[in-house]
Short mmCIF file of C-alpha atoms in Angstrom, two decimals:
data_model
loop_
_atom_site.label_atom_id
_atom_site.label_comp_id
_atom_site.label_asym_id
_atom_site.label_seq_id
_atom_site.Cartn_x
_atom_site.Cartn_y
_atom_site.Cartn_z
CA MET A 1 21.21 29.02 25.38
CA PHE A 2 18.42 26.46 25.23
CA LEU A 3 18.92 22.82 26.09
CA VAL A 4 17.06 20.44 23.82
CA PRO A 5 16.10 17.18 25.53
CA ASP A 6 17.46 14.06 23.91
CA PHE A 7 14.57 11.81 22.95
CA LYS A 8 16.75 9.40 21.00
CA GLY A 9 15.66 5.89 21.67
CA PHE A 10 12.43 6.99 23.35
CA ASP A 11 9.30 5.13 22.22
CA PHE A 12 5.70 5.83 23.13
CA PHE A 13 4.97 2.16 22.51
CA PRO A 14 7.44 -0.69 23.02
CA HIS A 15 8.77 -2.46 19.95
CA GLY A 16 9.67 -6.11 19.72
CA THR A 17 6.51 -7.37 21.44
CA ARG A 18 5.94 -11.11 21.40
CA ILE A 19 2.20 -11.47 21.97
CA ASP A 20 0.64 -14.74 20.86
CA PHE A 21 -2.41 -13.31 19.08
CA MET A 22 -3.19 -16.55 17.27
CA ARG A 23 -3.73 -18.23 20.63
CA TYR A 24 -7.02 -16.33 20.88
CA LYS A 25 -8.09 -16.61 17.23
CA SER A 26 -10.84 -19.20 17.81
CA LEU A 27 -12.34 -17.26 20.73
CA CYS A 28 -12.24 -13.90 18.93
CA PHE A 29 -13.49 -15.37 15.67
CA GLY A 30 -16.39 -17.07 17.45
CA LEU A 31 -17.35 -13.87 19.29
CA SER A 32 -17.15 -11.91 16.04
CA VAL A 33 -19.40 -14.37 14.20
CA LEU A 34 -21.87 -14.18 17.10
CA ALA A 35 -21.80 -10.36 17.00
CA MET A 36 -22.47 -10.39 13.24
CA ALA A 37 -25.36 -12.85 13.67
CA LEU A 38 -26.89 -10.68 16.42
CA ALA A 39 -26.48 -7.57 14.25
CA ILE A 40 -28.27 -9.24 11.33
CA GLY A 41 -31.01 -10.43 13.69
CA LEU A 42 -31.49 -6.92 15.10
CA PHE A 43 -31.67 -5.48 11.60
CA LEU A 44 -34.28 -8.02 10.45
CA VAL A 45 -36.42 -7.93 13.61
CA LYS A 46 -36.07 -4.37 14.90
CA GLY A 47 -34.81 -2.54 11.83
CA LEU A 48 -33.15 0.86 11.78
CA ASN A 49 -34.34 4.26 12.91
CA TYR A 50 -34.11 5.84 9.47
CA GLY A 51 -33.73 9.59 9.28
CA VAL A 52 -35.63 11.91 6.98
CA ASP A 53 -33.10 11.17 4.21
CA PHE A 54 -34.25 7.55 3.97
CA LYS A 55 -37.79 7.64 5.36
CA GLY A 56 -39.14 10.80 3.82
CA GLY A 57 -40.98 13.56 5.63
CA SER A 58 -40.01 16.88 7.18
CA LEU A 59 -37.45 17.88 9.78
CA ILE A 60 -37.53 21.26 11.50
CA GLU A 61 -34.91 22.50 13.95
CA VAL A 62 -36.13 25.45 16.03
CA GLN A 63 -34.77 27.51 18.91
CA SER A 64 -36.75 29.01 21.76
CA LYS A 65 -36.46 32.79 22.14
CA SER A 66 -37.25 32.77 25.86
CA GLY A 67 -35.35 30.16 27.84
CA PRO A 68 -35.61 26.36 27.71
CA ALA A 69 -38.19 24.97 25.31
CA ASP A 70 -41.42 23.55 26.75
CA LEU A 71 -41.62 20.16 25.01
CA SER A 72 -45.00 19.18 26.48
CA SER A 73 -46.57 22.43 25.26
CA LEU A 74 -45.07 21.90 21.80
CA ARG A 75 -46.43 18.35 21.65
CA GLN A 76 -49.91 19.62 22.46
CA LYS A 77 -49.73 22.32 19.78
CA VAL A 78 -48.32 20.16 17.00
CA GLY A 79 -50.05 16.91 18.01
CA GLY A 80 -53.47 18.38 17.33
CA LEU A 81 -52.71 19.24 13.70
CA GLY A 82 -53.61 15.77 12.40
CA LEU A 83 -50.25 15.15 10.73
CA GLY A 84 -49.79 11.56 11.90
CA ASP A 85 -46.58 10.58 13.68
CA VAL A 86 -44.84 13.73 14.93
CA GLN A 87 -41.69 13.39 17.05
CA ILE A 88 -40.51 16.30 19.20
CA GLN A 89 -37.26 16.05 21.13
CA SER A 90 -34.57 18.14 22.75
CA PHE A 91 -31.60 18.74 20.50
CA GLY A 92 -28.33 19.74 22.14
CA ALA A 93 -28.95 22.87 24.24
CA PRO A 94 -32.21 23.17 26.26
CA VAL A 95 -33.43 25.94 23.92
CA ASP A 96 -33.06 23.77 20.80
CA VAL A 97 -35.82 21.44 19.60
CA LEU A 98 -35.99 18.96 16.72
CA ILE A 99 -39.40 18.25 15.16
CA ARG A 100 -39.91 15.34 12.75
CA VAL A 101 -43.12 14.99 10.76
CA GLU A 102 -43.84 11.74 8.92
CA GLU A 103 -44.31 11.61 5.16
CA GLN A 104 -47.70 13.01 4.20
CA PRO A 105 -49.99 11.43 1.56
CA GLY A 106 -50.40 13.76 -1.39
CA GLY A 107 -46.81 14.32 -2.48
CA ASP A 108 -44.56 17.32 -2.08
CA LYS A 109 -47.42 19.84 -1.82
CA ALA A 110 -48.95 17.99 1.13
CA GLN A 111 -45.54 17.82 2.78
CA GLN A 112 -45.04 21.56 2.37
CA ASP A 113 -48.53 22.25 3.74
CA ALA A 114 -47.73 20.15 6.81
CA LEU A 115 -44.53 22.11 7.30
CA ASN A 116 -46.42 25.41 7.12
CA LYS A 117 -48.95 24.17 9.70
CA VAL A 118 -46.17 23.26 12.13
CA VAL A 119 -44.46 26.64 11.71
CA ALA A 120 -47.78 28.44 12.27
CA ALA A 121 -48.50 26.37 15.40
CA LEU A 122 -45.12 27.27 16.90
CA GLY A 123 -45.94 30.97 16.79
CA ASP A 124 -43.45 33.78 17.34
CA GLY A 125 -41.73 32.17 20.30
CA TYR A 126 -39.39 30.05 18.17
CA ILE A 127 -36.77 30.74 15.51
CA GLN A 128 -36.36 28.32 12.59
CA ARG A 129 -32.74 27.19 12.27
CA ARG A 130 -33.00 24.34 9.79
CA VAL A 131 -35.70 22.82 7.58
CA GLU A 132 -35.41 19.62 5.52
CA VAL A 133 -38.14 18.13 3.33
CA VAL A 134 -37.61 14.81 1.55
CA GLY A 135 -40.27 13.28 -0.69
CA PRO A 136 -40.96 9.52 -1.02
CA ALA A 137 -39.27 9.17 -4.42
CA VAL A 138 -36.10 10.90 -3.23
CA SER A 139 -35.92 8.93 0.04
CA SER A 140 -36.26 5.62 -1.84
CA GLU A 141 -33.55 6.65 -4.29
CA LEU A 142 -31.24 7.70 -1.45
CA ARG A 143 -31.67 4.32 0.27
CA THR A 144 -30.81 2.51 -2.96
CA THR A 145 -27.80 4.66 -3.83
CA GLY A 146 -26.50 4.45 -0.25
CA MET A 147 -26.59 0.65 -0.34
CA ILE A 148 -24.97 0.58 -3.78
CA ALA A 149 -22.18 2.89 -2.57
CA VAL A 150 -21.30 0.58 0.35
CA LEU A 151 -21.44 -2.62 -1.76
CA ALA A 152 -19.45 -1.05 -4.62
CA SER A 153 -16.77 0.09 -2.18
CA ILE A 154 -16.45 -3.40 -0.69
CA PHE A 155 -16.22 -4.94 -4.19
CA ALA A 156 -13.52 -2.45 -5.26
CA ILE A 157 -11.54 -3.17 -2.08
CA ILE A 158 -11.77 -6.93 -2.69
CA MET A 159 -10.47 -6.53 -6.24
CA TYR A 160 -7.60 -4.31 -5.08
CA VAL A 161 -6.48 -6.70 -2.31
CA TRP A 162 -6.86 -9.72 -4.61
CA PHE A 163 -4.77 -8.04 -7.30
CA ARG A 164 -2.08 -6.84 -4.90
CA PHE A 165 -1.86 -9.99 -2.75
CA GLU A 166 -3.69 -13.31 -3.17
CA TRP A 167 -7.30 -14.48 -2.92
CA GLN A 168 -6.80 -15.62 0.69
CA PHE A 169 -5.93 -12.04 1.67
CA ALA A 170 -9.03 -10.81 -0.17
CA VAL A 171 -11.24 -13.26 1.74
CA GLY A 172 -9.73 -12.17 5.06
CA THR A 173 -10.25 -8.52 4.15
CA VAL A 174 -13.90 -8.92 3.09
CA VAL A 175 -14.73 -10.88 6.26
CA ALA A 176 -13.17 -8.10 8.35
CA LEU A 177 -15.02 -5.38 6.42
CA ALA A 178 -18.34 -7.22 6.63
CA HIS A 179 -17.79 -7.57 10.37
CA ASP A 180 -17.09 -3.84 10.77
CA VAL A 181 -20.15 -2.73 8.79
CA LEU A 182 -22.59 -5.27 10.26
CA VAL A 183 -21.59 -4.68 13.89
CA THR A 184 -21.74 -0.89 13.46
CA VAL A 185 -25.20 -1.13 11.88
CA GLY A 186 -26.23 -3.53 14.66
CA VAL A 187 -25.22 -1.00 17.33
CA PHE A 188 -27.32 1.68 15.60
CA SER A 189 -30.28 -0.70 15.57
CA LEU A 190 -29.76 -1.74 19.21
CA PHE A 191 -29.68 1.81 20.56
CA ASN A 192 -32.24 3.16 18.06
CA LEU A 193 -29.82 5.81 16.78
CA GLU A 194 -30.84 7.78 13.71
CA PHE A 195 -29.49 6.29 10.49
CA ASP A 196 -29.15 8.79 7.64
CA LEU A 197 -26.83 9.72 4.77
CA GLY A 198 -24.22 10.94 7.24
CA ILE A 199 -23.97 7.43 8.69
CA VAL A 200 -23.52 5.97 5.20
CA ALA A 201 -20.61 8.39 4.76
CA ALA A 202 -19.24 7.21 8.12
CA LEU A 203 -19.51 3.55 7.02
CA LEU A 204 -17.58 4.30 3.83
CA THR A 205 -14.89 6.05 5.87
CA ILE A 206 -14.74 3.09 8.26
CA LEU A 207 -14.23 0.75 5.30
CA GLY A 208 -11.29 2.84 4.12
CA TYR A 209 -9.72 3.00 7.57
CA SER A 210 -10.18 -0.71 8.23
CA VAL A 211 -8.75 -1.81 4.88
CA ASN A 212 -5.75 0.48 5.40
CA ASP A 213 -4.97 -1.27 8.70
CA THR A 214 -5.53 -4.67 7.11
CA VAL A 215 -3.27 -3.92 4.13
CA VAL A 216 -0.43 -2.83 6.43
CA VAL A 217 -0.59 -6.15 8.29
CA SER A 218 -1.01 -8.12 5.05
CA ASP A 219 1.99 -6.41 3.49
CA ARG A 220 4.15 -7.40 6.46
CA ILE A 221 2.84 -10.97 6.25
CA ARG A 222 3.79 -11.12 2.56
CA GLU A 223 7.23 -9.71 3.33
CA ASN A 224 7.81 -12.28 6.06
CA LEU A 225 6.60 -15.09 3.80
CA ARG A 226 9.45 -14.17 1.47
CA LYS A 227 12.01 -14.00 4.28
CA PHE A 228 11.03 -16.99 6.41
CA LYS A 229 9.76 -19.68 4.05
CA LYS A 230 10.18 -22.48 6.59
CA MET A 231 8.59 -20.71 9.55
CA ASP A 232 5.31 -22.13 10.84
CA LEU A 233 2.40 -20.07 9.47
CA THR A 234 0.86 -19.40 12.90
CA GLU A 235 4.21 -18.18 14.20
CA LEU A 236 4.69 -16.04 11.10
CA LEU A 237 1.26 -14.41 11.52
CA ASN A 238 2.07 -13.62 15.15
CA LEU A 239 5.41 -12.14 14.13
CA SER A 240 3.84 -9.95 11.44
CA ILE A 241 1.11 -8.60 13.74
CA ASN A 242 3.65 -7.84 16.49
CA GLU A 243 5.92 -6.02 14.05
CA THR A 244 3.08 -3.70 12.99
CA LEU A 245 1.43 -3.45 16.42
CA SER A 246 2.99 -0.13 17.44
CA ARG A 247 1.88 1.49 14.19
CA THR A 248 -1.64 0.03 14.52
CA ILE A 249 -2.15 1.19 18.10
CA LEU A 250 -0.59 4.64 17.73
CA THR A 251 -2.55 5.39 14.55
CA GLY A 252 -5.77 4.14 16.10
CA ALA A 253 -5.21 6.00 19.38
CA SER A 254 -4.50 9.33 17.65
CA THR A 255 -7.61 8.96 15.46
CA ILE A 256 -9.76 8.01 18.45
CA ALA A 257 -8.51 11.02 20.44
CA VAL A 258 -9.58 13.39 17.64
CA LEU A 259 -12.97 11.68 17.30
CA ILE A 260 -13.62 11.87 21.06
CA ALA A 261 -12.95 15.62 20.98
CA LEU A 262 -15.24 15.94 17.96
CA TYR A 263 -17.95 13.90 19.70
CA ILE A 264 -17.83 16.10 22.81
CA PHE A 265 -17.43 19.52 21.21
CA GLY A 266 -18.73 19.02 17.66
CA GLY A 267 -22.38 19.59 18.46
CA GLU A 268 -25.54 17.53 18.16
CA VAL A 269 -25.78 17.68 14.36
CA ILE A 270 -22.71 15.47 13.76
CA ARG A 271 -22.86 13.45 17.00
CA ASN A 272 -24.25 10.25 15.44
CA PHE A 273 -21.76 10.53 12.57
CA THR A 274 -18.88 10.93 15.03
CA PHE A 275 -20.15 8.03 17.15
CA ALA A 276 -20.24 5.78 14.07
CA MET A 277 -16.70 6.81 13.18
CA LEU A 278 -15.43 6.31 16.73
CA PHE A 279 -16.99 2.88 17.08
CA GLY A 280 -15.90 1.91 13.57
CA VAL A 281 -12.24 2.84 14.12
CA ILE A 282 -12.13 0.76 17.31
CA ILE A 283 -13.83 -2.24 15.70
CA GLY A 284 -11.72 -1.83 12.54
CA THR A 285 -8.49 -1.94 14.54
CA TYR A 286 -9.72 -5.09 16.27
CA SER A 287 -10.75 -6.80 13.01
CA SER A 288 -7.41 -6.16 11.28
CA ILE A 289 -5.68 -8.14 14.05
CA PHE A 290 -8.19 -10.75 15.18
CA ILE A 291 -10.18 -11.45 11.99
CA ALA A 292 -8.25 -10.70 8.78
CA ALA A 293 -5.02 -12.40 9.88
CA PRO A 294 -6.62 -15.50 11.47
CA VAL A 295 -8.59 -16.11 8.25
CA LEU A 296 -5.23 -16.65 6.53
CA GLY A 297 -4.41 -19.22 9.19
CA TYR A 298 -7.65 -21.09 8.49
CA LEU A 299 -7.34 -20.92 4.68
CA GLY A 300 -3.60 -21.44 4.41
CA ILE A 301 -1.44 -19.56 1.94
CA LYS A 302 1.17 -20.42 -0.64
CA ARG A 303 4.78 -20.24 0.52
CA ASP A 304 6.53 -19.90 -2.87
CA TRP A 305 6.77 -16.10 -2.92
CA SER A 306 9.70 -14.80 -4.91
CA GLY A 307 12.64 -13.53 -2.89
CA THR A 308 15.57 -14.81 -0.89
CA ALA A 309 14.65 -17.26 1.80
CA VAL A 310 16.08 -16.94 5.28
CA LYS A 311 16.04 -20.03 7.43
CA GLY A 312 14.21 -19.82 10.70
CA GLY A 313 13.23 -16.52 12.26
CA PRO A 314 12.61 -14.91 15.61
CA ALA A 315 10.29 -16.96 17.77
CA VAL A 316 7.11 -15.42 19.07
CA GLY A 317 6.16 -16.64 22.51
CA LYS A 318 3.01 -16.26 24.46
CA ALA A 319 2.26 -12.97 26.17
#
């Protein structure tokens, strides 16, 4: 006979918290605005380290047949080919090497010729594992479509939130989403991480995750506006965030745990993508609490929602 432990009443995260989040809204909002301004400044001054997808050129991933790759020897061999800017770096394991060759004048044929020269210079000591060649027309088109995809997603999210709630909720959501995207892009610029189509996919995923968190909090705010029509708005925002806090933290923590495992064990190819996702989930959880909700406090919101009013409500004290 097996005894099954009784977990009734057991919670991984305490319910009924009474944290005064709105107490810190000015500080958090100010820091967030500063972070967005710094991110924009980094983008304008330093720019992004665009990958082959957006910059054009060739990318060759090779593996040494006999022990760790000799990067200095490879740089001497490839550097003397007259191909312009050639970057050679270790890629994951010591035997793996990533070679990037800048876009060559003369179109696709010149790019293919450059690729053939690099392969010939490597000799028989290396195995080709991956080759990517992107021409100037394609790279320009990919940059444009990537930007359109992000902007179209934000616009669709704004329309959805505006239709489902009110314009104040839509403003709070778009400020939070802009914060998430700008700060993530700023981090990539700051640390000179490669920015390619995979990162655009990560940004779109971050937008979806962040708006999901924001909608959960917004839905509880709307519900409490119906129930407690005479409650002070700041107190009501605190109450709504506290009521959804366990869900927000547990969902975020479980997602972060999976992404950490993927970052460690997923390999070098998806490491930047996983980093963008990991950072975005953390910053998205923060923005749903400390940006989207406080915006409602600054803008105000109508109190004549349909439903039965309940006088008063549970007070939310300071943590």
